[in-house]
Short mmCIF file of N, CA and C in Angstrom, two decimals:
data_model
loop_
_atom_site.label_atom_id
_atom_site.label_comp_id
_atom_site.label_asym_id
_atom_site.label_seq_id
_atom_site.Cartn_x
_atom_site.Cartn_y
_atom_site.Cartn_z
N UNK A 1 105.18 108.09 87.52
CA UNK A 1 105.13 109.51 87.75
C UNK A 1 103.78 109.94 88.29
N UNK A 2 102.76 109.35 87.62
CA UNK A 2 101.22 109.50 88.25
C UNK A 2 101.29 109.31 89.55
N UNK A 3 101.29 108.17 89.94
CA UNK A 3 101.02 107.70 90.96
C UNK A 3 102.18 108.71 92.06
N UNK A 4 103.29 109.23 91.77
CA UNK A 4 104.46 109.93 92.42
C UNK A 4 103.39 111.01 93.24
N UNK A 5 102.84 111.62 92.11
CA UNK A 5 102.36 113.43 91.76
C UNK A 5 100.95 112.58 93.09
N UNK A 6 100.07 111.69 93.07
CA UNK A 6 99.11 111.94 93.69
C UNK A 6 99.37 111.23 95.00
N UNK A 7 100.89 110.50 95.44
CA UNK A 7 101.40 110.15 96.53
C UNK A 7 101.60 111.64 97.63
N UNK A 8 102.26 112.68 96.89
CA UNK A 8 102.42 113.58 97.04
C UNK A 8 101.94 114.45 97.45
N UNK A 9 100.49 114.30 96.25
CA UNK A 9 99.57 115.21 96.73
C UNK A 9 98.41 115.25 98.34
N UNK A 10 98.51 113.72 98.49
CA UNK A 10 97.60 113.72 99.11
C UNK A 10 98.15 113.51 100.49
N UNK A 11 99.58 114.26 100.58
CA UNK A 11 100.14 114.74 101.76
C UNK A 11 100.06 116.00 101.85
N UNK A 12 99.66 116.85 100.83
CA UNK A 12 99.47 117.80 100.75
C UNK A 12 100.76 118.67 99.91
N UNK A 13 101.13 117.93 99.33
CA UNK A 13 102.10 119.14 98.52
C UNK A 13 101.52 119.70 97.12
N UNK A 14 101.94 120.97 97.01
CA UNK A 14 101.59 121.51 95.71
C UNK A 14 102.56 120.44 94.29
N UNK A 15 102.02 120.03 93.77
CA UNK A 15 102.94 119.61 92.74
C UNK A 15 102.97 120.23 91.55
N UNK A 16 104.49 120.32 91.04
CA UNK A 16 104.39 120.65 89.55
C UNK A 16 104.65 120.18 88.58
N UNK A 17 104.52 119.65 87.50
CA UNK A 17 104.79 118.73 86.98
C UNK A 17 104.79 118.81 85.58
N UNK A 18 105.86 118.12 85.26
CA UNK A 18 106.63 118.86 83.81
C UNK A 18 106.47 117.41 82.53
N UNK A 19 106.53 117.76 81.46
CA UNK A 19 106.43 116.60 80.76
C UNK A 19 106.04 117.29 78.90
N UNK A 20 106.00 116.40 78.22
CA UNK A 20 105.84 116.83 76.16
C UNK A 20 104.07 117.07 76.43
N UNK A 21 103.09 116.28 77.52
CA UNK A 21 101.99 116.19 76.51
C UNK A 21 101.21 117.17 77.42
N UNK A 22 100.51 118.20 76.92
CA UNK A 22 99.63 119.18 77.31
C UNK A 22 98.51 118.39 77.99
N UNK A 23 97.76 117.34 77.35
CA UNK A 23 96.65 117.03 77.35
C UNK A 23 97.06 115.88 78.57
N UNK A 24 98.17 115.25 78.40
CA UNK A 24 98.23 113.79 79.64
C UNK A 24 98.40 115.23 81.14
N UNK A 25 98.84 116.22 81.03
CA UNK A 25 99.73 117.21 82.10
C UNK A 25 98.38 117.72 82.87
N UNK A 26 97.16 118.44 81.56
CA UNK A 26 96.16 118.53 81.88
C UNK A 26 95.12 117.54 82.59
N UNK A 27 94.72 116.59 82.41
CA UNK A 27 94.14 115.74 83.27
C UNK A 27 94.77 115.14 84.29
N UNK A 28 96.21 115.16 84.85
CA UNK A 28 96.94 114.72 85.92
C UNK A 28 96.36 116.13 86.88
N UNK A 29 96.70 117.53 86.72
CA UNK A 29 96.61 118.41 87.51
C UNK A 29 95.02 118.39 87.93
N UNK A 30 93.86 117.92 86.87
CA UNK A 30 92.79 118.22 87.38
C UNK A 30 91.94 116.99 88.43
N UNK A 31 93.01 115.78 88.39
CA UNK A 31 92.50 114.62 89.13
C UNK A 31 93.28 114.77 90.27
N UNK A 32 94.71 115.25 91.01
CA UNK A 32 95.17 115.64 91.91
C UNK A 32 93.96 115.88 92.94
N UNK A 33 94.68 115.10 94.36
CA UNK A 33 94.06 115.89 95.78
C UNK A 33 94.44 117.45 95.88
N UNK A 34 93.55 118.02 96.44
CA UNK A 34 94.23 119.40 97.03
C UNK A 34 94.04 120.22 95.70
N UNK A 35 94.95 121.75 96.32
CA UNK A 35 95.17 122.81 95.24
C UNK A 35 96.16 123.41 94.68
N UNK A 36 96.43 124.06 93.75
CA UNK A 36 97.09 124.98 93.49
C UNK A 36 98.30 124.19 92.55
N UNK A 37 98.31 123.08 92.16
CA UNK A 37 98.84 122.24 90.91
C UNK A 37 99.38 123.05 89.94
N UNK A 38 100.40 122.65 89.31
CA UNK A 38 100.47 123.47 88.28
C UNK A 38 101.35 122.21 87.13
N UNK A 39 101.30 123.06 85.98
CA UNK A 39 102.29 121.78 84.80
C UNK A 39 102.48 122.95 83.69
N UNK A 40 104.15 122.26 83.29
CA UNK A 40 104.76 123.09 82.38
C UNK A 40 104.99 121.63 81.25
N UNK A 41 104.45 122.50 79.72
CA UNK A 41 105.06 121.19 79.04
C UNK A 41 106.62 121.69 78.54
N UNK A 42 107.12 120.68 78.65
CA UNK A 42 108.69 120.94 78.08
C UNK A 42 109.15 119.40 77.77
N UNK A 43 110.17 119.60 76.89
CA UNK A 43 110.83 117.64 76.80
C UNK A 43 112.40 118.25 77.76
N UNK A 44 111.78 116.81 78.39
CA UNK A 44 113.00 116.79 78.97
C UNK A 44 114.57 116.49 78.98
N UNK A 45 114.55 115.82 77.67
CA UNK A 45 115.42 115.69 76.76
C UNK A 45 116.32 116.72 76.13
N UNK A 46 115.10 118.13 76.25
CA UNK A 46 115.97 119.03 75.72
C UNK A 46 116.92 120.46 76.11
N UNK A 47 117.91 120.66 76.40
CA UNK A 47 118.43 121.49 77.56
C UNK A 47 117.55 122.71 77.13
N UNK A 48 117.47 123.65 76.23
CA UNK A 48 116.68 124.59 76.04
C UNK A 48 115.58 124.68 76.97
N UNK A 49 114.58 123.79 76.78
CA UNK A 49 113.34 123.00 77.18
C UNK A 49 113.18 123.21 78.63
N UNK A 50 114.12 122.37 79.18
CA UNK A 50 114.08 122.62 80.81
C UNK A 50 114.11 123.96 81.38
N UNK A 51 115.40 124.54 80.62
CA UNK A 51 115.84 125.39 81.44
C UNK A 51 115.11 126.47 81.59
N UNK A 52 114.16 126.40 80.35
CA UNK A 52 112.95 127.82 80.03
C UNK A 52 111.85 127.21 81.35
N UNK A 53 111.80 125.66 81.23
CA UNK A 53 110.74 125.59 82.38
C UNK A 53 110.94 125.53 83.83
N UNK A 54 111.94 125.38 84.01
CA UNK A 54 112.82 125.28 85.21
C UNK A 54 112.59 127.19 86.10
N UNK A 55 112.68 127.90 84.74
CA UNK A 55 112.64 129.07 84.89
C UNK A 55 112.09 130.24 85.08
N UNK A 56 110.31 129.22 84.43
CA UNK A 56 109.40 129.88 84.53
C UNK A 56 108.81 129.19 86.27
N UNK A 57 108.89 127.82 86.65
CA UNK A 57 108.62 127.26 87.35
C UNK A 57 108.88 127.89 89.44
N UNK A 58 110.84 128.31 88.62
CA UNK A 58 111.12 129.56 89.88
C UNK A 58 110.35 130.68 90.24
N UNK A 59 110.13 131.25 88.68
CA UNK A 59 109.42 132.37 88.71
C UNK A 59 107.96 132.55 89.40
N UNK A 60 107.38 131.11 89.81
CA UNK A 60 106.17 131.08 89.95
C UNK A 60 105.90 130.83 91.25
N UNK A 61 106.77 129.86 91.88
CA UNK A 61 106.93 129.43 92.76
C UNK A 61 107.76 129.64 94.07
N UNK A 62 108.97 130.27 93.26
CA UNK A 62 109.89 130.35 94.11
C UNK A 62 111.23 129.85 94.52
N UNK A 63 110.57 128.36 94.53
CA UNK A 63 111.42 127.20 94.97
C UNK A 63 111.32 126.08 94.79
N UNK A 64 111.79 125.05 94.56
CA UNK A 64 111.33 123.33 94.72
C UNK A 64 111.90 122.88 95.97
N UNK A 65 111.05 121.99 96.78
CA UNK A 65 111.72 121.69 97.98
C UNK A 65 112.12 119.99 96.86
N UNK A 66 111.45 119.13 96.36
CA UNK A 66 111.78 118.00 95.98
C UNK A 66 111.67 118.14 94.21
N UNK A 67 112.83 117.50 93.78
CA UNK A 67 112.77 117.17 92.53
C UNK A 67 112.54 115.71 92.40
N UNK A 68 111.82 115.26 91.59
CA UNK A 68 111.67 113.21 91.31
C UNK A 68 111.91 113.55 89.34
N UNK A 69 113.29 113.28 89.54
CA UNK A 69 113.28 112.81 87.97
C UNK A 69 113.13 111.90 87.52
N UNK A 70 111.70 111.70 86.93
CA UNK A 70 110.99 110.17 86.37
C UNK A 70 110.97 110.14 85.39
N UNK A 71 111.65 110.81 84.20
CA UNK A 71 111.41 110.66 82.60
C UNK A 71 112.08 109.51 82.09
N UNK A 72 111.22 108.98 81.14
CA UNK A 72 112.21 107.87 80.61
C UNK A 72 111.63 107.47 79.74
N UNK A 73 112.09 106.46 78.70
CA UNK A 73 111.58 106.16 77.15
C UNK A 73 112.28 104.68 77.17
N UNK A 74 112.13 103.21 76.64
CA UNK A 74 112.82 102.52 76.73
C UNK A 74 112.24 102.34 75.21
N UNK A 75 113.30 101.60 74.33
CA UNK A 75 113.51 100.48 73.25
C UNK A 75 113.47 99.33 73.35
N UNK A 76 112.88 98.49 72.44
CA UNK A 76 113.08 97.15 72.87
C UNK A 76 113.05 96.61 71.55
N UNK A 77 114.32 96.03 71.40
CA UNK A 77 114.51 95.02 70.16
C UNK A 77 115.84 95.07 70.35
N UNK A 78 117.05 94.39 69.43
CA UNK A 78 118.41 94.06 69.10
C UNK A 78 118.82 95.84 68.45
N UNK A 79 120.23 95.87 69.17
CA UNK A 79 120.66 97.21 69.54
C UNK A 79 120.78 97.10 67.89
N UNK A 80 121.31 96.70 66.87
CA UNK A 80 121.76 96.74 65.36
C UNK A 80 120.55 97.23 64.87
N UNK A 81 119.49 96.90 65.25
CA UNK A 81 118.12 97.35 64.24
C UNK A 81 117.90 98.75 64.49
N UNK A 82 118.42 99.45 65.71
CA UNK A 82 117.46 100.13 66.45
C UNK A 82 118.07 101.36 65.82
N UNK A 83 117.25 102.50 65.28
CA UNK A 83 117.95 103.98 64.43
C UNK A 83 118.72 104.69 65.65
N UNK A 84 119.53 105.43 65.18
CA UNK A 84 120.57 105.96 66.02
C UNK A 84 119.83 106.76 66.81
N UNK A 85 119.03 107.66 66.01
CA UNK A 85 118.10 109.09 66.62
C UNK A 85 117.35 108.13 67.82
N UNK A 86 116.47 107.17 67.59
CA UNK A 86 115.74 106.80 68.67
C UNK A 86 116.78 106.50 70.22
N UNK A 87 118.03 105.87 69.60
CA UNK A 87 119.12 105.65 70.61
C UNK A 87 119.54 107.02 71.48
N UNK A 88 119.65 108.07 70.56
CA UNK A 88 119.73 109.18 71.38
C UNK A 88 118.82 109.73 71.61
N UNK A 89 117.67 110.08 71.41
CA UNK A 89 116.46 110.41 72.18
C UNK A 89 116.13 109.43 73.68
N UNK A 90 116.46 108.36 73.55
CA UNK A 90 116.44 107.60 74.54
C UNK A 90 117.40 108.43 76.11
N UNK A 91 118.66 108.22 75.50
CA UNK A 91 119.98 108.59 75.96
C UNK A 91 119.34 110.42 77.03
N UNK A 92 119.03 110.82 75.80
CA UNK A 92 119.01 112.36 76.38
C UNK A 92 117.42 112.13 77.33
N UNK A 93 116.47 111.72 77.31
CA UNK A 93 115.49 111.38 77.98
C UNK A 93 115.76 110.86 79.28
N UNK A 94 116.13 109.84 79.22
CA UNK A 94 116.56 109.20 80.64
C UNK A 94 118.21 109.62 81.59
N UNK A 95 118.66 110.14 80.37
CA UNK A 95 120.15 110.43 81.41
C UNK A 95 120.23 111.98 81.49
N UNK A 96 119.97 112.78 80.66
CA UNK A 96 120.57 113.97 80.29
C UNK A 96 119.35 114.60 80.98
N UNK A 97 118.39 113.85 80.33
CA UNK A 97 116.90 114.87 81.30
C UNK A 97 117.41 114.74 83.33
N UNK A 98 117.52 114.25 83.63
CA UNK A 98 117.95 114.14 84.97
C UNK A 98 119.54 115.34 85.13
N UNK A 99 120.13 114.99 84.48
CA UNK A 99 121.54 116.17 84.44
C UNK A 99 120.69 117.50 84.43
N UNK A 100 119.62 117.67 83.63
CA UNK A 100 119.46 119.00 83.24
C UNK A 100 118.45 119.74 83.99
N UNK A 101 117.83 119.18 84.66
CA UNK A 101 116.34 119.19 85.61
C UNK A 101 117.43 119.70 86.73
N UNK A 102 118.70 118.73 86.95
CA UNK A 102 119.22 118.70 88.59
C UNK A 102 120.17 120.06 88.16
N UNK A 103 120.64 119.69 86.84
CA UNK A 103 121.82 121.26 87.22
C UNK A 103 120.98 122.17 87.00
N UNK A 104 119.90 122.89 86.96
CA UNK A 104 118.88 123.78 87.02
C UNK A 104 118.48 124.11 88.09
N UNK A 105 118.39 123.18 88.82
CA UNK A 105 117.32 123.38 90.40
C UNK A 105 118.22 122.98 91.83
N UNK A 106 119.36 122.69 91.14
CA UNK A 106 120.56 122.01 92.88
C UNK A 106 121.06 123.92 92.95
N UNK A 107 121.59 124.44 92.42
CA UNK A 107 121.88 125.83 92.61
C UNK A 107 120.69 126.56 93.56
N UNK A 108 119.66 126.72 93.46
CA UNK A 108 118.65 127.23 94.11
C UNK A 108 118.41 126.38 95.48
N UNK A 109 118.75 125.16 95.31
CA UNK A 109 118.39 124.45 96.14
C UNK A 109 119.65 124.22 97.63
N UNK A 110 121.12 124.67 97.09
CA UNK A 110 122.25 124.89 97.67
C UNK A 110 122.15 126.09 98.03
N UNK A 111 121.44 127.52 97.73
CA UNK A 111 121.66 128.59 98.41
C UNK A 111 120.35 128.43 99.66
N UNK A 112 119.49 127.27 99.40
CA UNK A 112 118.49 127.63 100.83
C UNK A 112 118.99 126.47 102.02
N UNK A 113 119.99 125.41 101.52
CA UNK A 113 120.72 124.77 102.38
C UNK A 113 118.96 123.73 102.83
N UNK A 114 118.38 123.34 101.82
CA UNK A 114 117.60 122.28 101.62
C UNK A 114 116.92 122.19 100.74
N UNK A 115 116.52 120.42 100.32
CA UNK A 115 116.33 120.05 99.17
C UNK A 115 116.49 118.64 98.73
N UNK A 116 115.82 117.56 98.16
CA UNK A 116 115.80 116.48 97.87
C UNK A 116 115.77 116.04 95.98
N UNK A 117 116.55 115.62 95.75
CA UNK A 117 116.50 115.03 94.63
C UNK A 117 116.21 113.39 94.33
N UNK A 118 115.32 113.22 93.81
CA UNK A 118 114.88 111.53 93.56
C UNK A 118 114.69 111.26 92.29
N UNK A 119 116.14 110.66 92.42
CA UNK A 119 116.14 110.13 90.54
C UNK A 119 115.53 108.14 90.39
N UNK A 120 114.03 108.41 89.45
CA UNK A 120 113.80 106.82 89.65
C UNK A 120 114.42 105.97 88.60
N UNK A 121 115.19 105.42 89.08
CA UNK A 121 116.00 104.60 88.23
C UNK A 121 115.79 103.29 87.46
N UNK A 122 116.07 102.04 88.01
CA UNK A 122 115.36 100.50 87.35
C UNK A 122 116.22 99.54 87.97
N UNK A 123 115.92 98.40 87.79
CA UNK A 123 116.65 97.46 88.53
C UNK A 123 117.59 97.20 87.02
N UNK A 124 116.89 97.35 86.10
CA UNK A 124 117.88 97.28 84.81
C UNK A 124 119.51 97.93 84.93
N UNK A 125 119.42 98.82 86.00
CA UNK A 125 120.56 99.35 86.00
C UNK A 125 122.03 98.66 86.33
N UNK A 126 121.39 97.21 86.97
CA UNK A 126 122.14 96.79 87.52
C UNK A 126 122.31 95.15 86.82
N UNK A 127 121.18 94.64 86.13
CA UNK A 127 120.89 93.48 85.68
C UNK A 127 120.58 94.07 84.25
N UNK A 128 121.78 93.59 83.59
CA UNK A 128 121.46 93.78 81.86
C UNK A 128 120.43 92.99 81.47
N UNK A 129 119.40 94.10 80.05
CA UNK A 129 118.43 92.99 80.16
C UNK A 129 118.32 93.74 78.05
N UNK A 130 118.62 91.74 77.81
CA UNK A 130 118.81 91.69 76.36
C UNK A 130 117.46 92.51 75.64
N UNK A 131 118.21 92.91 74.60
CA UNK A 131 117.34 93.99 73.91
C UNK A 131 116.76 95.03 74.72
N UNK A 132 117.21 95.40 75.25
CA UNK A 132 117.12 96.95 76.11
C UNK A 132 118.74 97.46 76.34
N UNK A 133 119.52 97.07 75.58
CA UNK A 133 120.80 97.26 76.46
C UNK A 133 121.26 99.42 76.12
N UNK A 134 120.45 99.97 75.54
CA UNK A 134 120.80 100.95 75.87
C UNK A 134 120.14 101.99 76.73
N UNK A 135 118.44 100.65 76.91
CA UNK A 135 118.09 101.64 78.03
C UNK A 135 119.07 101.10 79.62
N UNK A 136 119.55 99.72 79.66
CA UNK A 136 120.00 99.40 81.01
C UNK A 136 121.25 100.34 80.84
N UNK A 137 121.98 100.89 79.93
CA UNK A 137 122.80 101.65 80.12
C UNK A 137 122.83 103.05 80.75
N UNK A 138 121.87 103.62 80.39
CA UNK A 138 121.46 104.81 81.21
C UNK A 138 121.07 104.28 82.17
N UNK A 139 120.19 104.05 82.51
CA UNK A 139 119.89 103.73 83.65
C UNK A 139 121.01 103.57 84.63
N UNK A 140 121.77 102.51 84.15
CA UNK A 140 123.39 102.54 85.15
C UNK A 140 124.01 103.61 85.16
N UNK A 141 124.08 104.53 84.12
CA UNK A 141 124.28 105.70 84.64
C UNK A 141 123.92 106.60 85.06
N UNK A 142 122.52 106.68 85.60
CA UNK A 142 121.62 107.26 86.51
C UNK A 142 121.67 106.79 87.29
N UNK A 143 122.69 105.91 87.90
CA UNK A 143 122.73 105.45 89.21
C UNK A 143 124.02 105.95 89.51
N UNK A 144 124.95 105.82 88.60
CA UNK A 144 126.25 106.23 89.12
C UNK A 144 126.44 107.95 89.30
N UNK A 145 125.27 108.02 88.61
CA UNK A 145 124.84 109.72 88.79
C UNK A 145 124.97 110.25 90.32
N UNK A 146 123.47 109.33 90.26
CA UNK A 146 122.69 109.56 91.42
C UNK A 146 124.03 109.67 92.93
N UNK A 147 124.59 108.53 92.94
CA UNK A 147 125.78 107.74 93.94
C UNK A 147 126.95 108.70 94.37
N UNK A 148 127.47 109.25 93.43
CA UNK A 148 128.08 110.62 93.08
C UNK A 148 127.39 111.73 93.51
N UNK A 149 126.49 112.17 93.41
CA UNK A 149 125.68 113.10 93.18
C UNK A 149 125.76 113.26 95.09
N UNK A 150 125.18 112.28 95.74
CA UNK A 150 124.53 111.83 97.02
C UNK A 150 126.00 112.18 98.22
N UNK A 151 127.41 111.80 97.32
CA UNK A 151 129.01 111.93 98.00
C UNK A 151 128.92 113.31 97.93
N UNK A 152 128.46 114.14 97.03
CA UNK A 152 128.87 115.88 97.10
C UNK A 152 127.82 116.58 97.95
N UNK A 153 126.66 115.89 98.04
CA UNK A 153 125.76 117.14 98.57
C UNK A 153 125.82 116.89 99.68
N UNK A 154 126.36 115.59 100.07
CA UNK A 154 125.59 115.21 101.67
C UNK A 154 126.01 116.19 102.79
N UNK A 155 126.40 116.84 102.98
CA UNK A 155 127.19 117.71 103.92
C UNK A 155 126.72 119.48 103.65
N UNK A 156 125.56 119.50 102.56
CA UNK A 156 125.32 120.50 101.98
C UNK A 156 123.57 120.76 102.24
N UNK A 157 123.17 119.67 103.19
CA UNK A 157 121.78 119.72 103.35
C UNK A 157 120.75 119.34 102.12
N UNK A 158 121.41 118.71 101.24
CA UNK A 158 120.16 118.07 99.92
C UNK A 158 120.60 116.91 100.03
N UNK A 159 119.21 116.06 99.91
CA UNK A 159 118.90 114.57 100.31
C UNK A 159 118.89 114.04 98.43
N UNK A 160 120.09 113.01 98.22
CA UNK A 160 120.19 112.68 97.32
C UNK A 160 119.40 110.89 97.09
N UNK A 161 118.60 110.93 95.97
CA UNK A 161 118.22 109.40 96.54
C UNK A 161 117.79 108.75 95.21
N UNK A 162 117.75 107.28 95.10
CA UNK A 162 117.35 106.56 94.04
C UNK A 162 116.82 105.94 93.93
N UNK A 163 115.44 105.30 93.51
CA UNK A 163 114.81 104.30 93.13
C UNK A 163 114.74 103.61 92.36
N UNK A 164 114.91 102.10 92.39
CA UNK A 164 114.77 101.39 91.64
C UNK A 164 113.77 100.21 91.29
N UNK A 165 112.54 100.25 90.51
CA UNK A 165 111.57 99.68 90.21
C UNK A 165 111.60 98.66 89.69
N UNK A 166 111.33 97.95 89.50
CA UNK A 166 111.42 96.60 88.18
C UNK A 166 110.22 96.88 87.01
N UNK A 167 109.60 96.27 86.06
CA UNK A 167 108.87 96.57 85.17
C UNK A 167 107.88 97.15 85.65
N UNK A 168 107.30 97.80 84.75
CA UNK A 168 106.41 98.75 84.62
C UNK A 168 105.19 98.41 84.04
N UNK A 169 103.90 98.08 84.29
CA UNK A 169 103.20 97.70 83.22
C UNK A 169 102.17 98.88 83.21
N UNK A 170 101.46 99.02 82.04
CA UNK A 170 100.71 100.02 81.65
C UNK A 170 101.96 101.61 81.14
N UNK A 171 100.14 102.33 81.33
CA UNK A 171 101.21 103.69 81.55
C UNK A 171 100.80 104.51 82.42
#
């Protein structure tokens, strides 16, 4: 997501950028190229959450020309150990945060007849990978999202698209 926000930036787009931690949101906006940055904290996990930031975000801005839904949380150990809550915090993080970001901002983005959505996905989505199997599950369904998603708009002027990374190291 860092690296997204200062790819971005240093083409010159305003970025805004949403996320739980005040303090990680705060030092991303103040290391950005360029001006006029902004960050809302919200979890993305939570429909409330978005939709208040989604809302204040219109209010501020106007518009999003690009959404990149990059949230995500993975588990790692044998699915039997793993507490249910962490399973669904997972679940609503990586799948639902993308549902809720996109059904928020494709409406605004369908009445100006442009608009890009980039959901980053994983190669997990496609290659099960033991002891992660409920993050490779979302993930596959952030692709079948995405795939779907890409059949309805295309004819509607929003650029539907997906990335898929392999591991991640650091943060």
């Amino acid at each position: 997501g860092k690296e997204t926000a200062f790819a971005f930036a240093e083409r010159g787009a305003k970025i805004v950028a949403v996320a739980r931690s005040k303090e990680l949101l705060e030092d991303l906006v103040k290391t950005l190229p360029g001006k006029g940055h902004l960050y809302y904290v919200a979890d993305v996990g939570e429909r409330d959450s978005v939709k208040k930031a989604i809302s204040q975000i219109i209010s501020d801005y106007g518009h999003v020309d690009i959404l990149v839904n990059n949230a995500g949380i993975a588990s790692y150990g044998d699915f039997v150990e793993r507490p249910l809550e962490e399973l669904e915090a997972q679940i609503k993080t990586n799948f639902f945060g993308a549902i809720y970001f996109t059904k928020e901002l494709l409406p605004h983005m369908i009445s100006r007849k442009s608009g890009s959505i980039v959901n980053v996905i994983s190669w997990a989505a496609f290659i099960p990978t033991p002891k992660m199997s409920v993050y490779s599950a979302t993930k596959a369904a952030l692709a079948s999202f995405t795939n779907s998603l890409w059949i309805e708009l295309k004819d509607k002027g929003i650029k539907v698209s997906g990335i898929y990374p392999g591991p991640i190291i650091g943060t």
